[in-house]
Amino acid sequence: MLEIADIVTSYGKIEALKGVSLSVAPGEITCLLGPNGAGKTTTMMTVAGLLKPRRGSITFEDRNITGRDPGHIVRSGIALVPENRLVFPDMSVHDNLRTGAYSRSDNEIEDDIDRMFERFPRLDERQLQHAGTLSGGEQQMLAVARALMARPKLLLMDEPSLGLAPMIVEEIFRIIRDLNAEGTSIFLVEQNVHQALKVAHHFYLLEQGRVTFGGSPGDLEEDEVIQRAYLGSAETT
Amino acid sequence: MDDHVITVLNNIGGFSFIALSAYLLLLSGEISFGQQAFFGIGAYASGMFTAMFGLSFWIALPLAMLVAGLAAAAVGALTLRLRGLYFAIATLAFAETIRLILVATTWQVDVDGEPVGPNGSEGLGNIRWGFDNEYAPVDFLWMIYGSLGIVLLLFFLMERSRLGSIVRTIGADRLLAETQGINVTRYKILVAGLAGALAAIGGAFYAHIQTTVYPENFDVMLGVHSLAYGLIGGLGTAVGPILGVLLDVGFLEAVEWIQGYRMIAFGGLVAVLLIFMPRGILDERRVHLLRLMLRGRRPDIHGAAGH
Amino acid sequence: MALLDINGIGRRFGAVEALDGIDLRVEEGEVFGLIGPNGSGKTTLFNVLTGVYPPSAGEILLDGRPIGGVPPERIARMGLARTFQNLRLIPHMSAFENIWLAQHRRPGMGLRDILAVGGRKERARRDEVETLLERTGLATRRDAFAGDLPLPDQRRLEIARALVRQPRLLLLDEPAGGMTPMETQEMATLIRAVAAPGRTLIVIEHKMDLISDICDRLCVLDFGRKIAEGPPGRVLSDPEVLDIYLGREADDNSGDDSGDD
Amino acid sequence: MGSGYALLAIGFTLIFGVLRRLNLSYGPSIMVGVFFGTFLFIQFQAGWYTVLVGTVLGAAIAGAYVERLCFWAIKKGAAVASMVSSFAVWMQLEEGVTIAFPDRTYEFPALGDFELIELAGLSVRQEHVIMLGIAAILVFALHQLLYRTRFGLAVRAVSEDPNAALFMGVNTGRVIFLAFILASAIGGIAGYFIMATEEVITPKFGLQATFKGLIAMMLGGMGSVPGAIAGGLLLGVVEKQAEWYAGAVWRDIAAFMLLFAFLIVRPGGLLAQHTAARDLAALRRV
């Protein structure tokens, strides 16, 4: 569904991605694991069109989307749940959802908003409240709902569990599984290896801008995943 | 030296004071659009002291600095709560109020049969101290650059001492400064007062070289220019704002064919420069690198790869 | 007498009761953990303790002296230092300068020390900064801009900056936030070293393994209220805590939800 | 007069709201527009609507130039640089106009020959009533645009969090550009009506427009459209009173003193947020 081939992305002189290749299969949850600074978020940003790769190609459903602008990528069916949620704090929950549908021009947007409120009753109760007054967990749900408003075929999620209490993390992962069961493909960046391996069909390890492993959760023991994922970071620190 | 060169050099020196004044406030995190008020207060106060009350310039100068410094500290205390653009606009409002009040005020006394003193938009004339004491423009040149040298030396010492890092910390993150035990209120008022006194030095010299000053000399153009000098020259060192003055007054003044299009040229130069160097030519990073090189160190100054 | 004595502290933001009658006592030399779900009031408590905003109710005693509502710079000079969850370093200053500037107004420092550009005392203070860089593993990063450092180094730098103030009470706000298990372990080592000479610490963390590793006692906040307090072993197996904080699944994976090894 | 200030302030506040940056070249852009309008009038004896369209167009084009050079081109997080840069461009615009129109003072066509009219016992200039009407219509239209359209949603999203807006597929650069042009055009309308009552223009109008718009915006509260209206009306009333009682110089002194006093006593402006919201803002500050 999504094919990333040998992309190189850099900030100034520093190459954050040094030729990353991976693929996301339709209907699956694919996880990207790795230490801080390995380039996980950079990968997400590059797929979402916020960073332009210097080399390599990104294909989505057999169409080349390399270096296209974010609006085009959202319209082609990829939506991002950004790291740290980034909801619009002084806009109502309802308006936040409308921004998620910005790339759409059909007239079913309000229906979809109603559907989001059915799925996330806690948001329904807070429809007219400003998003900035929601708790961290509620904001994360809003960020997910907002991304879903674009009717994506592929949902990119960047560290959805970051900074959330364990119980909320459980709930977020339950939502991820539900969404996937309904047919949305998910590409997930996580630092919570334990939870990520529980939901993933497929996972990759990213270390220092390179993919060092790709396989299914059964292929490696969880301890070994953690060891291998973080060994690289031990050398740089 | 021919007279034109001396005039240009005097202007560079005079504007350097107000540029340093705006720079000092920039370090403490405040954008002031109102330093011209203290330049003006310095000019008027020193001019009134010498022309109306017959004081020597060397007494009038510190007195004018004191007056401007106190006024600036008072404004600083009143505007303590304000940040960013709010502070900038408040200082602008203050400066324009002062300027317009000078336009509306006439107060003249009789000196040797002539009325002397502020006369509304006609300004304050007859500041003859330099003339009476047979000071030539070149003498003022030495006085200006002597004072500028002292001020710069004080700036360098400040940057070396903790005072400099305190001011920069307040500028970068006020809450952090508070949790480091820094009494932000006190330092903010101190910095405002010092900046006001600094601008007054420039104003005093300006008044005594020009012999007549008008309220319109101290309009917002002067204030924003002084701010621009720091931003062009760079926020990493006190040399930055002076470099900015040099570029404007020195370079553009010197290039003949720019005359008549000077504002277009300077405006364009500033706009383009700020695109590529938003913190000026000598910004913190370049100054830091330069210092390391001077000390013969060249270690890993970049952290590992960013995120 | 306890070093820190908190009695019935409350803090309200509009209609939100961020802290609601908290009582806590932290003894000299203790490493005290503060855990709880997001928005439970942990960072608010730190902000009230450090004077960022005053409590709306209750009393705080540091070494017997009231500090509720005292301005932050005065509290800082009374021997309380902290780090920030979101990191507040000065990005365009070097690691060295970031620590050096924090020596300001330590007990015994006056105007002359602030204006000093050299001298024996100033040299001694600079050496002290170098030692701290060494101890926190930042010696090779001495001249790098703080903004250029990777996250774990930035967190270490914040700790070094707090330590240079020679605090009696040190507050760490998520010192291992955003770190991998390996980095978290290194942080635990650093925190243990910091606490070794009998220094008093309060630590906010979501990583249970770190908390149970370093803390002598801990307390759990939920919606601004204290719901449990005691040694880690007992608190982390408290059924109420498990229910509200660790999540219902917690009993079958023994609370390692934060990606530990 | 107050409604003219209100219109100026609305344009100002729109730019500030979207960019969180101050555009000092706002007034000078309007000045360029007004001079373009005058040019059409002098050269071609253009009618009032052509002059109006010319003024708005000129202001919008100058605004577009300012946006590209001072805001779009300058990196995020350098708000001060943008502001100083917009000041630099102000000098360019002012000198450019002075070179193109060397006589400094020009006639601007009046809206028409109007009589004073009696309104509730006060005699009012008819132009001012028209101006008030235009201001009301514009405000209503702007509100509809911001809260009822897709473009308005994008503008609001960008003004809250440009990064997040980008993630939603909003072309933030274009939205900012368009909002900027819209704001300059509103300023152009304000400029036209102010000039049509004053009937004389000089390049100093740029400074005037920036100052009056700025004062009115700050009095009402930065970034707030209703605040801009309230601030503009307040400024108009205070200036008239001061002029009446103390003379023309005091009109401007009163305006600046009012601004200074407001900033110290009530920096949030007339329509400041209430305390609970500020508490929450303080919470987020840490």
CSV table of N, CA and C in Angstrom, one decimal, chain C residues 186-261:
chain,number,residue,atom,x,y,z
C,186,GLU,N,20.5,4.9,32.4
C,186,GLU,CA,21.6,5.8,32.6
C,186,GLU,C,21.1,7.0,33.5
C,187,MET,N,19.9,7.4,33.3
C,187,MET,CA,19.4,8.5,34.1
C,187,MET,C,19.2,8.1,35.5
C,188,ALA,N,18.7,6.8,35.7
C,188,ALA,CA,18.5,6.3,37.0
C,188,ALA,C,19.9,6.3,37.8
C,189,THR,N,20.9,5.9,37.1
C,189,THR,CA,22.3,5.9,37.7
C,189,THR,C,22.7,7.3,38.1
C,190,LEU,N,22.4,8.3,37.2
C,190,LEU,CA,22.7,9.7,37.5
C,190,LEU,C,22.0,10.1,38.8
C,191,ILE,N,20.7,9.8,38.8
C,191,ILE,CA,19.8,10.3,39.9
C,191,ILE,C,20.3,9.7,41.2
C,192,ARG,N,20.7,8.4,41.2
C,192,ARG,CA,21.2,7.8,42.4
C,192,ARG,C,22.4,8.4,42.9
C,193,ALA,N,23.3,8.8,41.9
C,193,ALA,CA,24.6,9.5,42.3
C,193,ALA,C,24.3,10.9,42.9
C,194,VAL,N,23.3,11.5,42.3
C,194,VAL,CA,22.9,12.8,42.8
C,194,VAL,C,22.4,12.7,44.2
C,195,ALA,N,21.6,11.7,44.5
C,195,ALA,CA,21.0,11.5,45.8
C,195,ALA,C,21.9,11.0,46.8
C,196,ALA,N,23.1,10.4,46.4
C,196,ALA,CA,23.9,9.6,47.3
C,196,ALA,C,24.4,10.5,48.5
C,197,PRO,N,24.8,11.7,48.3
C,197,PRO,CA,25.3,12.4,49.5
C,197,PRO,C,24.2,12.9,50.5
C,198,GLY,N,23.0,12.3,50.4
C,198,GLY,CA,22.0,12.6,51.4
C,198,GLY,C,21.1,13.7,50.9
C,199,ARG,N,21.1,14.0,49.6
C,199,ARG,CA,20.3,15.1,49.1
C,199,ARG,C,18.8,14.7,49.0
C,200,THR,N,18.0,15.6,49.2
C,200,THR,CA,16.5,15.4,49.2
C,200,THR,C,16.0,15.6,47.8
C,201,LEU,N,15.3,14.7,47.2
C,201,LEU,CA,14.7,14.8,45.9
C,201,LEU,C,13.2,14.5,45.8
C,202,ILE,N,12.5,15.2,45.0
C,202,ILE,CA,11.2,14.8,44.6
C,202,ILE,C,11.2,14.6,43.1
C,203,VAL,N,10.7,13.4,42.7
C,203,VAL,CA,10.8,13.1,41.3
C,203,VAL,C,9.4,12.8,40.7
C,204,ILE,N,9.0,13.5,39.6
C,204,ILE,CA,7.8,13.1,38.9
C,204,ILE,C,8.2,12.2,37.8
C,205,GLU,N,7.6,11.1,37.6
C,205,GLU,CA,7.9,10.2,36.5
C,205,GLU,C,6.7,9.3,36.1
C,206,HIS,N,6.6,9.0,34.8
C,206,HIS,CA,5.6,8.0,34.4
C,206,HIS,C,6.2,6.6,34.4
C,207,LYS,N,7.5,6.5,34.4
C,207,LYS,CA,8.2,5.2,34.2
C,207,LYS,C,8.3,4.5,35.5
C,208,MET,N,7.4,3.5,35.7
C,208,MET,CA,7.3,2.9,37.0
C,208,MET,C,8.6,2.2,37.4
C,209,ASP,N,9.4,1.6,36.4
C,209,ASP,CA,10.6,0.9,36.8
C,209,ASP,C,11.6,1.9,37.4
C,210,LEU,N,11.6,3.1,36.8
C,210,LEU,CA,12.6,4.1,37.3
C,210,LEU,C,12.1,4.5,38.8
C,211,ILE,N,10.8,4.8,38.9
C,211,ILE,CA,10.3,5.2,40.2
C,211,ILE,C,10.6,4.1,41.3
C,212,SER,N,10.3,2.9,41.0
C,212,SER,CA,10.5,1.9,42.0
C,212,SER,C,12.0,1.6,42.3
C,213,ASP,N,12.8,1.9,41.3
C,213,ASP,CA,14.2,1.8,41.4
C,213,ASP,C,14.8,2.8,42.4
C,214,ILE,N,14.4,4.1,42.2
C,214,ILE,CA,15.2,5.1,42.9
C,214,ILE,C,14.5,5.6,44.2
C,215,CYS,N,13.1,5.4,44.3
C,215,CYS,CA,12.4,6.2,45.3
C,215,CYS,C,12.4,5.4,46.7
C,216,ASP,N,12.5,6.2,47.8
C,216,ASP,CA,12.3,5.6,49.1
C,216,ASP,C,10.8,5.5,49.4
C,217,ARG,N,10.1,6.6,49.0
C,217,ARG,CA,8.7,6.6,49.2
C,217,ARG,C,8.1,7.3,48.0
C,218,LEU,N,6.8,7.1,47.8
C,218,LEU,CA,6.1,7.8,46.8
C,218,LEU,C,4.7,8.1,47.1
C,219,CYS,N,4.1,9.0,46.3
C,219,CYS,CA,2.7,9.3,46.5
C,219,CYS,C,2.0,9.4,45.2
C,220,VAL,N,0.7,9.1,45.1
C,220,VAL,CA,0.0,9.0,43.9
C,220,VAL,C,-1.1,10.1,43.9
C,221,LEU,N,-1.1,11.0,42.9
C,221,LEU,CA,-2.1,12.0,42.8
C,221,LEU,C,-3.1,11.6,41.7
C,222,ASP,N,-4.4,12.0,41.9
C,222,ASP,CA,-5.4,11.8,40.9
C,222,ASP,C,-6.4,12.9,41.1
C,223,PHE,N,-6.6,13.6,40.0
C,223,PHE,CA,-7.5,14.8,40.0
C,223,PHE,C,-7.2,15.7,41.2
C,224,GLY,N,-5.9,16.0,41.4
C,224,GLY,CA,-5.5,17.0,42.4
C,224,GLY,C,-5.6,16.5,43.8
C,225,ARG,N,-5.9,15.2,44.0
C,225,ARG,CA,-6.0,14.7,45.3
C,225,ARG,C,-5.0,13.5,45.5
C,226,LYS,N,-4.5,13.4,46.8
C,226,LYS,CA,-3.6,12.4,47.1
C,226,LYS,C,-4.4,11.1,47.3
C,227,ILE,N,-4.1,10.0,46.6
C,227,ILE,CA,-4.9,8.8,46.9
C,227,ILE,C,-4.1,7.7,47.5
C,228,ALA,N,-2.7,7.8,47.5
C,228,ALA,CA,-1.9,6.8,48.2
C,228,ALA,C,-0.6,7.3,48.5
C,229,GLU,N,0.1,6.8,49.5
C,229,GLU,CA,1.4,7.2,49.9
C,229,GLU,C,2.1,6.1,50.6
C,230,GLY,N,3.4,5.9,50.4
C,230,GLY,CA,4.1,4.9,51.1
C,230,GLY,C,5.3,4.4,50.3
C,231,PRO,N,5.9,3.3,50.7
C,231,PRO,CA,7.0,2.7,49.9
C,231,PRO,C,6.6,2.2,48.6
C,232,PRO,N,7.4,2.2,47.6
C,232,PRO,CA,7.0,1.8,46.2
C,232,PRO,C,6.3,0.5,46.1
C,233,GLY,N,6.9,-0.5,46.8
C,233,GLY,CA,6.3,-1.9,46.7
C,233,GLY,C,4.9,-1.9,47.1
C,234,ARG,N,4.6,-1.2,48.2
C,234,ARG,CA,3.2,-1.2,48.7
C,234,ARG,C,2.3,-0.4,47.8
C,235,VAL,N,2.7,0.8,47.5
C,235,VAL,CA,1.8,1.7,46.7
C,235,VAL,C,1.5,1.1,45.3
C,236,LEU,N,2.6,0.6,44.7
C,236,LEU,CA,2.3,0.1,43.3
C,236,LEU,C,1.5,-1.2,43.3
C,237,SER,N,1.3,-1.8,44.4
C,237,SER,CA,0.4,-3.0,44.4
C,237,SER,C,-1.0,-2.7,45.0
C,238,ASP,N,-1.1,-1.4,45.5
C,238,ASP,CA,-2.4,-1.0,46.0
C,238,ASP,C,-3.5,-1.1,44.9
C,239,PRO,N,-4.6,-1.8,45.2
C,239,PRO,CA,-5.6,-2.1,44.2
C,239,PRO,C,-6.2,-0.8,43.6
C,240,GLU,N,-6.4,0.2,44.5
C,240,GLU,CA,-7.0,1.4,44.0
C,240,GLU,C,-6.1,2.1,43.0
C,241,VAL,N,-4.8,2.1,43.3
C,241,VAL,CA,-3.8,2.7,42.5
C,241,VAL,C,-3.7,2.0,41.1
C,242,LEU,N,-3.7,0.7,41.2
C,242,LEU,CA,-3.7,-0.1,40.0
C,242,LEU,C,-4.9,0.2,39.1
C,243,ASP,N,-6.0,0.4,39.8
C,243,ASP,CA,-7.2,0.7,39.0
C,243,ASP,C,-7.2,2.0,38.3
C,244,ILE,N,-6.8,3.1,39.0
C,244,ILE,CA,-6.9,4.4,38.4
C,244,ILE,C,-5.7,4.7,37.6
C,245,TYR,N,-4.6,4.2,38.0
C,245,TYR,CA,-3.3,4.7,37.4
C,245,TYR,C,-2.8,3.7,36.4
C,246,LEU,N,-2.6,2.5,36.9
C,246,LEU,CA,-1.9,1.5,36.0
C,246,LEU,C,-2.8,0.9,35.0
C,247,GLY,N,-4.0,1.0,35.2
C,247,GLY,CA,-5.0,0.5,34.2
C,247,GLY,C,-5.4,-0.9,34.6
C,248,ARG,N,-6.5,-1.3,34.1
C,248,ARG,CA,-7.1,-2.6,34.5
C,248,ARG,C,-6.3,-3.8,34.1
C,249,GLU,N,-5.5,-3.7,33.0
C,249,GLU,CA,-4.7,-4.8,32.6
C,249,GLU,C,-3.5,-5.0,33.4
C,250,ALA,N,-3.3,-4.0,34.3
C,250,ALA,CA,-2.0,-3.9,35.0
C,250,ALA,C,-1.6,-5.2,35.7
C,251,ASP,N,-2.6,-5.9,36.3
C,251,ASP,CA,-2.3,-7.0,37.1
C,251,ASP,C,-1.7,-8.2,36.3
C,252,ASP,N,-2.0,-8.2,34.9
C,252,ASP,CA,-1.4,-9.3,34.2
C,252,ASP,C,-0.1,-9.0,33.5
C,253,ASN,N,0.3,-7.7,33.5
C,253,ASN,CA,1.6,-7.5,33.0
C,253,ASN,C,2.5,-6.7,33.9
C,254,SER,N,2.1,-6.8,35.2
C,254,SER,CA,2.9,-6.2,36.3
C,254,SER,C,3.4,-4.8,36.1
C,255,GLY,N,2.5,-4.0,35.5
C,255,GLY,CA,2.8,-2.5,35.5
C,255,GLY,C,4.0,-2.1,34.7
C,256,ASP,N,4.4,-2.8,33.7
C,256,ASP,CA,5.5,-2.4,32.9
C,256,ASP,C,5.0,-1.7,31.6
C,257,ASP,N,4.0,-0.9,31.7
C,257,ASP,CA,3.4,-0.3,30.5
C,257,ASP,C,4.3,0.7,29.9
C,258,SER,N,5.3,1.2,30.5
C,258,SER,CA,6.0,2.3,29.9
C,258,SER,C,7.2,1.8,29.1
C,259,GLY,N,7.2,0.6,28.6
C,259,GLY,CA,8.2,0.1,27.7
C,259,GLY,C,9.5,-0.1,28.4
C,260,ASP,N,9.5,-0.7,29.5
C,260,ASP,CA,10.8,-1.0,30.1
C,260,ASP,C,11.3,-2.4,29.7
C,261,ASP,N,12.4,-2.8,30.2
C,261,ASP,CA,12.9,-4.1,29.8
C,261,ASP,C,12.7,-5.1,30.9
